[in-house]
C-alpha atoms as a printed R data frame, in Angstrom:
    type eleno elety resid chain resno       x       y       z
1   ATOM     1    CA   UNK     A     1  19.321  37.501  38.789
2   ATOM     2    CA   UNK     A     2  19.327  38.852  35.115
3   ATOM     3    CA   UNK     A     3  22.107  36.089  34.766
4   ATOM     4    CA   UNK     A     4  19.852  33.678  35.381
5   ATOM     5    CA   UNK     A     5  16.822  34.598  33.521
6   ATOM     6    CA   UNK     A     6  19.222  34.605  30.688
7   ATOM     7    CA   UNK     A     7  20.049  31.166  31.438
8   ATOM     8    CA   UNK     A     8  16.708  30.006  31.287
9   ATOM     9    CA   UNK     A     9  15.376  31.412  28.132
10  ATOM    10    CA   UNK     A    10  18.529  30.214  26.844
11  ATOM    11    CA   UNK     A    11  17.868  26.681  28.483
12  ATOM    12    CA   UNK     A    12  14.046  26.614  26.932
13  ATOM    13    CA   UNK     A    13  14.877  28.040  23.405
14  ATOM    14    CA   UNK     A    14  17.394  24.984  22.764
15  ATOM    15    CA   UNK     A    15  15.250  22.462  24.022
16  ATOM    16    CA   UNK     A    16  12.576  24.361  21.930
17  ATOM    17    CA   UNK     A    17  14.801  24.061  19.248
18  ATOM    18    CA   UNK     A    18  15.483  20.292  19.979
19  ATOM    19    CA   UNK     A    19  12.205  19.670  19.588
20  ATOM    20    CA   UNK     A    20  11.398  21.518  16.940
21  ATOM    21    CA   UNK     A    21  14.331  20.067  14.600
22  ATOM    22    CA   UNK     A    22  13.279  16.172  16.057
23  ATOM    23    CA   UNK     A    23   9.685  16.720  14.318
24  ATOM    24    CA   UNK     A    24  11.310  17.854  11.378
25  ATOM    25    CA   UNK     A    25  13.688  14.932  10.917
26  ATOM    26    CA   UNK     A    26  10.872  12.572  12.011
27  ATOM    27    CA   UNK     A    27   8.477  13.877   9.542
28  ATOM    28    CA   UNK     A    28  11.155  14.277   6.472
29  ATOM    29    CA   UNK     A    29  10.386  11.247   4.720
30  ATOM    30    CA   UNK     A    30   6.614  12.678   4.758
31  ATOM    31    CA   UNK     A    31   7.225  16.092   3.331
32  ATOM    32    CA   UNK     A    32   9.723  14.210   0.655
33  ATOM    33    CA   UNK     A    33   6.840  12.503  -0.382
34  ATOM    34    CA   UNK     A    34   4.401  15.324  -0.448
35  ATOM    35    CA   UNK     A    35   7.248  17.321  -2.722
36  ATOM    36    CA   UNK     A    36   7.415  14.516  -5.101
37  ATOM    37    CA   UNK     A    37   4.057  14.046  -5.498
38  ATOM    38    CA   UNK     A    38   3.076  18.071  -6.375
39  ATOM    39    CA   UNK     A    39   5.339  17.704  -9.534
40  ATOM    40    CA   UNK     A    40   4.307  13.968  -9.919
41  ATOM    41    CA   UNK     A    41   2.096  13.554 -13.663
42  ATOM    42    CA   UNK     A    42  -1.126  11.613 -13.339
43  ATOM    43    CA   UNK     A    43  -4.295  11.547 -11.613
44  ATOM    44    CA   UNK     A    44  -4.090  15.205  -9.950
45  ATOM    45    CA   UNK     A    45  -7.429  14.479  -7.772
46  ATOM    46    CA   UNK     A    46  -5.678  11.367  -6.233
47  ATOM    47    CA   UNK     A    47  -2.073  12.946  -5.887
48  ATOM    48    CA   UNK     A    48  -3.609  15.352  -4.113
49  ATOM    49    CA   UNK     A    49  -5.556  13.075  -1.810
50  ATOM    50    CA   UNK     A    50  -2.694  11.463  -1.230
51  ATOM    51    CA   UNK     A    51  -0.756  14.730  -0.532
52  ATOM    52    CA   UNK     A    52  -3.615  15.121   1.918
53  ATOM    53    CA   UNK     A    53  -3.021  12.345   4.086
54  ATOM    54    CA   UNK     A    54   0.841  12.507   4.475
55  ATOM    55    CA   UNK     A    55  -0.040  16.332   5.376
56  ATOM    56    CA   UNK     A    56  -2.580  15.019   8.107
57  ATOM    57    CA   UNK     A    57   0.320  12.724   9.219
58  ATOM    58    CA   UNK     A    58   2.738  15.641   9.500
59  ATOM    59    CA   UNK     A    59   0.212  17.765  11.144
60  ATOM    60    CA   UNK     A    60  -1.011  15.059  13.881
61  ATOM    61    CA   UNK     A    61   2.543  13.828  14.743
62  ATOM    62    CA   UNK     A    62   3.654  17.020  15.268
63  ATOM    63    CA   UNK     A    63   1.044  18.181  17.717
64  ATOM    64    CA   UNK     A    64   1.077  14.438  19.212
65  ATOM    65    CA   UNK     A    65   4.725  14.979  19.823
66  ATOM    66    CA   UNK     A    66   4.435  18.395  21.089
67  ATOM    67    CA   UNK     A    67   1.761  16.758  23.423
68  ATOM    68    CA   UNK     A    68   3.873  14.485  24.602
69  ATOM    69    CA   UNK     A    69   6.858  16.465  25.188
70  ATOM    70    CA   UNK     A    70   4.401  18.163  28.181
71  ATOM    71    CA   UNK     A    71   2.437  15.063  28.893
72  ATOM    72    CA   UNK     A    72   3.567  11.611  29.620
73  ATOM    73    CA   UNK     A    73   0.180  10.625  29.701
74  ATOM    74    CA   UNK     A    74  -2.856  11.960  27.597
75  ATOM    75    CA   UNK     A    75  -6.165  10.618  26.631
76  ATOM    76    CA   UNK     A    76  -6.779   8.441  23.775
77  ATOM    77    CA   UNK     A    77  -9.204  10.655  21.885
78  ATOM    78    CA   UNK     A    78  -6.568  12.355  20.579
79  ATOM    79    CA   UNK     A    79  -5.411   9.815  18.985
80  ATOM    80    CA   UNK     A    80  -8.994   9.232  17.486
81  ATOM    81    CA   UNK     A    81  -9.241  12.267  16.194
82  ATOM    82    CA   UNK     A    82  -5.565  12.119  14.220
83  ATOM    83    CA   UNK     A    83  -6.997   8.392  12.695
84  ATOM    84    CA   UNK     A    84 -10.442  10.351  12.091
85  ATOM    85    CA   UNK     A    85  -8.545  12.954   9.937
86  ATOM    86    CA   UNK     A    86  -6.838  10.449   8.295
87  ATOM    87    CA   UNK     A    87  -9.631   8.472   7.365
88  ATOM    88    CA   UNK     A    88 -11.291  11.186   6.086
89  ATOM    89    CA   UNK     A    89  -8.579  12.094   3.864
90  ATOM    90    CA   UNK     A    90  -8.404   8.139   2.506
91  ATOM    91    CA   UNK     A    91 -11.703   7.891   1.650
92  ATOM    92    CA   UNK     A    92 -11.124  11.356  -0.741
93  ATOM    93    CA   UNK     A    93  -8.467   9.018  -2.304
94  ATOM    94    CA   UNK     A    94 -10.784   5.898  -2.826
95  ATOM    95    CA   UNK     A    95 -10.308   3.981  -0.038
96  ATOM    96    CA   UNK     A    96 -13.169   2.491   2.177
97  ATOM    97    CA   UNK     A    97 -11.846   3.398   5.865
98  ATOM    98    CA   UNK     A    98 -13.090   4.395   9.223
99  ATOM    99    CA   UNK     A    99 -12.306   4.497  12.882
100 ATOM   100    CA   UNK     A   100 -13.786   3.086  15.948
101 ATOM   101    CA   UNK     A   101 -13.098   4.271  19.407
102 ATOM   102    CA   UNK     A   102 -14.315   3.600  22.851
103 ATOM   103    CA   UNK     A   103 -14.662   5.160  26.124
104 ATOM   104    CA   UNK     A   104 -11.789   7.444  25.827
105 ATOM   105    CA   UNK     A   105  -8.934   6.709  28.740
106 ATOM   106    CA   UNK     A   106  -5.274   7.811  29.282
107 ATOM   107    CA   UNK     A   107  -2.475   6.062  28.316
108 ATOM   108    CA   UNK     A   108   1.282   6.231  27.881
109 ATOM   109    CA   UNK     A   109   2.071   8.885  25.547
110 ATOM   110    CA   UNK     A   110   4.752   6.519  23.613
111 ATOM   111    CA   UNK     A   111   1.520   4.005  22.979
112 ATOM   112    CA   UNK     A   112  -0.780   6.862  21.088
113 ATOM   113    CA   UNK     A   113   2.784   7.739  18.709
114 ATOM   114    CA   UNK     A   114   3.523   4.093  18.574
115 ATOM   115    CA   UNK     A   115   0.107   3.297  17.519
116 ATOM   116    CA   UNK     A   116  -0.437   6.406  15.633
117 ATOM   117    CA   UNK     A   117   2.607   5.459  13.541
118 ATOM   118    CA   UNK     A   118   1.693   2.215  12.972
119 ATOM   119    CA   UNK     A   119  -1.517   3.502  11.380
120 ATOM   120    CA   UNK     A   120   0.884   5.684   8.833
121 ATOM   121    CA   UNK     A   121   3.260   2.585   8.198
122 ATOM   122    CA   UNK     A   122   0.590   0.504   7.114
123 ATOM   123    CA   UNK     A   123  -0.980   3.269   5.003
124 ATOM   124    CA   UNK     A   124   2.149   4.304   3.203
125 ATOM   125    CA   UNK     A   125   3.694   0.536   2.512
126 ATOM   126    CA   UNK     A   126  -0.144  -0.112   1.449
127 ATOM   127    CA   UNK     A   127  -1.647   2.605  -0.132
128 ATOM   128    CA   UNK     A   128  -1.484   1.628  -3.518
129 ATOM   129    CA   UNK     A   129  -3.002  -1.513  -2.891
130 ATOM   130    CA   UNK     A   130  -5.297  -0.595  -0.482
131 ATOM   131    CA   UNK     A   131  -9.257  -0.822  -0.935
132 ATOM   132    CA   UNK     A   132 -10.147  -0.642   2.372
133 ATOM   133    CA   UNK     A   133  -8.958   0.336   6.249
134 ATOM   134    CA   UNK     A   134 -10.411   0.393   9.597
135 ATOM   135    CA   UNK     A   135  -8.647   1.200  13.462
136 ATOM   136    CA   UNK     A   136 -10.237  -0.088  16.623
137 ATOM   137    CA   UNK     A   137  -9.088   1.400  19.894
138 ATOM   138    CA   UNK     A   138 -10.320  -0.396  22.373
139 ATOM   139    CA   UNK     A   139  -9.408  -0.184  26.292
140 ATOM   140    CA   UNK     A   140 -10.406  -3.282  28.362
141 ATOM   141    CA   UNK     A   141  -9.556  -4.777  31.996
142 ATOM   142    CA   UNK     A   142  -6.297  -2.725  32.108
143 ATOM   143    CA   UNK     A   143  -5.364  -3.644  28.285
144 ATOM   144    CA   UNK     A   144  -4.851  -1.246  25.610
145 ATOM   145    CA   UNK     A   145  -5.670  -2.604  22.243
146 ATOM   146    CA   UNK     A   146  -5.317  -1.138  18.932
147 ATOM   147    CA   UNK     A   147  -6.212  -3.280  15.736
148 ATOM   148    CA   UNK     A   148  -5.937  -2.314  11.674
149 ATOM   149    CA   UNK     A   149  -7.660  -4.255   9.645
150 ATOM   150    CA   UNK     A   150  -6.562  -4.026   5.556
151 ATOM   151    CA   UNK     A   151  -7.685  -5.529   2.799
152 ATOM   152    CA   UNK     A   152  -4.273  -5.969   1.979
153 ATOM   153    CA   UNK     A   153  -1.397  -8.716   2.771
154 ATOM   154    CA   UNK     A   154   0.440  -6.691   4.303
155 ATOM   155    CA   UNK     A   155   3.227  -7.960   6.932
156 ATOM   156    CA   UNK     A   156   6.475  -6.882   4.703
157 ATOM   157    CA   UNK     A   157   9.037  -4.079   6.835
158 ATOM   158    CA   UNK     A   158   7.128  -4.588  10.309
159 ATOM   159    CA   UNK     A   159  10.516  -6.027  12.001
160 ATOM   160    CA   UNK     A   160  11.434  -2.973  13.258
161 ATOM   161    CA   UNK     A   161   7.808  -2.526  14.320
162 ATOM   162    CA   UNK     A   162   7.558  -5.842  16.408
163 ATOM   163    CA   UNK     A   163  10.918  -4.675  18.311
164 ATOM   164    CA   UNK     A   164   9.180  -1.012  18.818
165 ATOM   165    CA   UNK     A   165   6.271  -2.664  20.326
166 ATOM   166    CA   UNK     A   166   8.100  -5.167  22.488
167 ATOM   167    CA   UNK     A   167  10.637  -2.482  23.868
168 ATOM   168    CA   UNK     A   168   7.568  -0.614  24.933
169 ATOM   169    CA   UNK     A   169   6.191  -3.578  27.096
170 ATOM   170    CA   UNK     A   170   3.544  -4.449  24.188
171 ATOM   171    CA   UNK     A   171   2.642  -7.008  21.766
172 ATOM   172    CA   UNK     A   172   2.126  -6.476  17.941
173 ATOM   173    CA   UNK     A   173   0.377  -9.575  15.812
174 ATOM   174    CA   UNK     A   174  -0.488  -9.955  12.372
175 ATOM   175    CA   UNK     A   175  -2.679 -12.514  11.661
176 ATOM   176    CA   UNK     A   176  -5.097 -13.422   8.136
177 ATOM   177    CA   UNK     A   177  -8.747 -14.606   7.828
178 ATOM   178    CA   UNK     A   178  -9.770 -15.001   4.554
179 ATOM   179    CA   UNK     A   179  -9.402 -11.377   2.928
180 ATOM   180    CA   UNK     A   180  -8.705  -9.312   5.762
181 ATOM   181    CA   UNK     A   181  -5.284  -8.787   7.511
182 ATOM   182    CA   UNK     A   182  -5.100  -7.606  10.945
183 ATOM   183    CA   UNK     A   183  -2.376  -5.691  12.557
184 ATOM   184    CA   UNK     A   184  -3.323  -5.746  16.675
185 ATOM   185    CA   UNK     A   185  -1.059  -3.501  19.205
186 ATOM   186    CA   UNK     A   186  -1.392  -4.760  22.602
187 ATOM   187    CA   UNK     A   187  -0.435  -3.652  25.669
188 ATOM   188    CA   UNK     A   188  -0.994  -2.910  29.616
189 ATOM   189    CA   UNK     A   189  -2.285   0.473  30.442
190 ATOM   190    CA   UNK     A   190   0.072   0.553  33.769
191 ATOM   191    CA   UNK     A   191   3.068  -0.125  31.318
192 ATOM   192    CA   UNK     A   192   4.083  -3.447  32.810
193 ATOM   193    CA   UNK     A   193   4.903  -5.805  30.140
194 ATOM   194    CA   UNK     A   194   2.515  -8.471  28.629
């Protein structure tokens, strides 16, 4: 019996451990940046702003993740409130930027990380030029829809991200009118493919 209690702490400290060293190595790139930019010269008050939101990025995709690794499913506030952080933390760099949520509703937990780091991939290839951001979650007739809009033309390195969406059973477009570029995530709430 003690065998086997050994076995199972055993068992749950390496997937702990598994876990623990997957955020890390997803997050790396993140607290690269954040090291760079503490001995960076220049504006302090906006490389700290900056630092601000790659923490809040580290932060929410680690709890996310830790979520997930419980959940399969969770509700979609919690995705708000990671984009609500964010925002918050982009508008102490300069940038217009809010979020909009409705009802909240449970989904997949791959679409909140998905969508959640699409939100950081268009902040970090944009950032510099970016005036202005705003995220829509919006869950209608079975559909789960997540939209950026950016001031910004931004489309460049989002391969990858079409082929993430489509191997979850979603959609991702990018479409211009006039000044604004949107970046829409779409996809069934029962996980069958669009």
């Amino acid at each position: 019996k003690a065998e086997n209690e050994i076995k199972e702490q055993r068992a749950k400290i390496n997937e702990q451990t598994r876990l623990y060293n997957s955020i890390s190595d997803l997050v790396r790139p993140q607290l690269e940046k954040i090291s760079c930019l503490i001995e960076a010269e220049g504006d302090f008050k906006k490389n700290m702003a900056h630092i601000c939101i790659l923490n809040c990025y580290v932060k929410r995709r680690a709890n996310l993740t830790l979520l997930a690794d419980r959940k399969p499913f969770f509700s979609t506030e919690e995705l708000y409130l990671s984009l609500k952080e964010s925002s918050e933390y982009l508008r102490l760099y300069g940038v217009s930027s809010d979020v909009y949520g409705g009802e909240s509703s449970v989904v997949s937990s791959s679409v909140i990380l998905f969508s959640f780091d699409l939100w950081q991939k268009v902040l970090e290839n944009e950032i510099i030029r970016l005036n202005a951001v705003m995220a829509k979650i919006n869950i209608s007739d079975g559909l789960f829809s997540f939209r950026i809009s950016t001031d910004t033309d931004f489309c460049e390195g989002l391969e990858s991200v079409f082929e993430d969406a489509e191997a979850l059973g979603g959609r991702l477009e990018v479409f211009k009118e006039e000044d604004t570029t949107y970046i829409t995530f779409k996809i069934k709430t029962g996980g069958e493919a669009l």
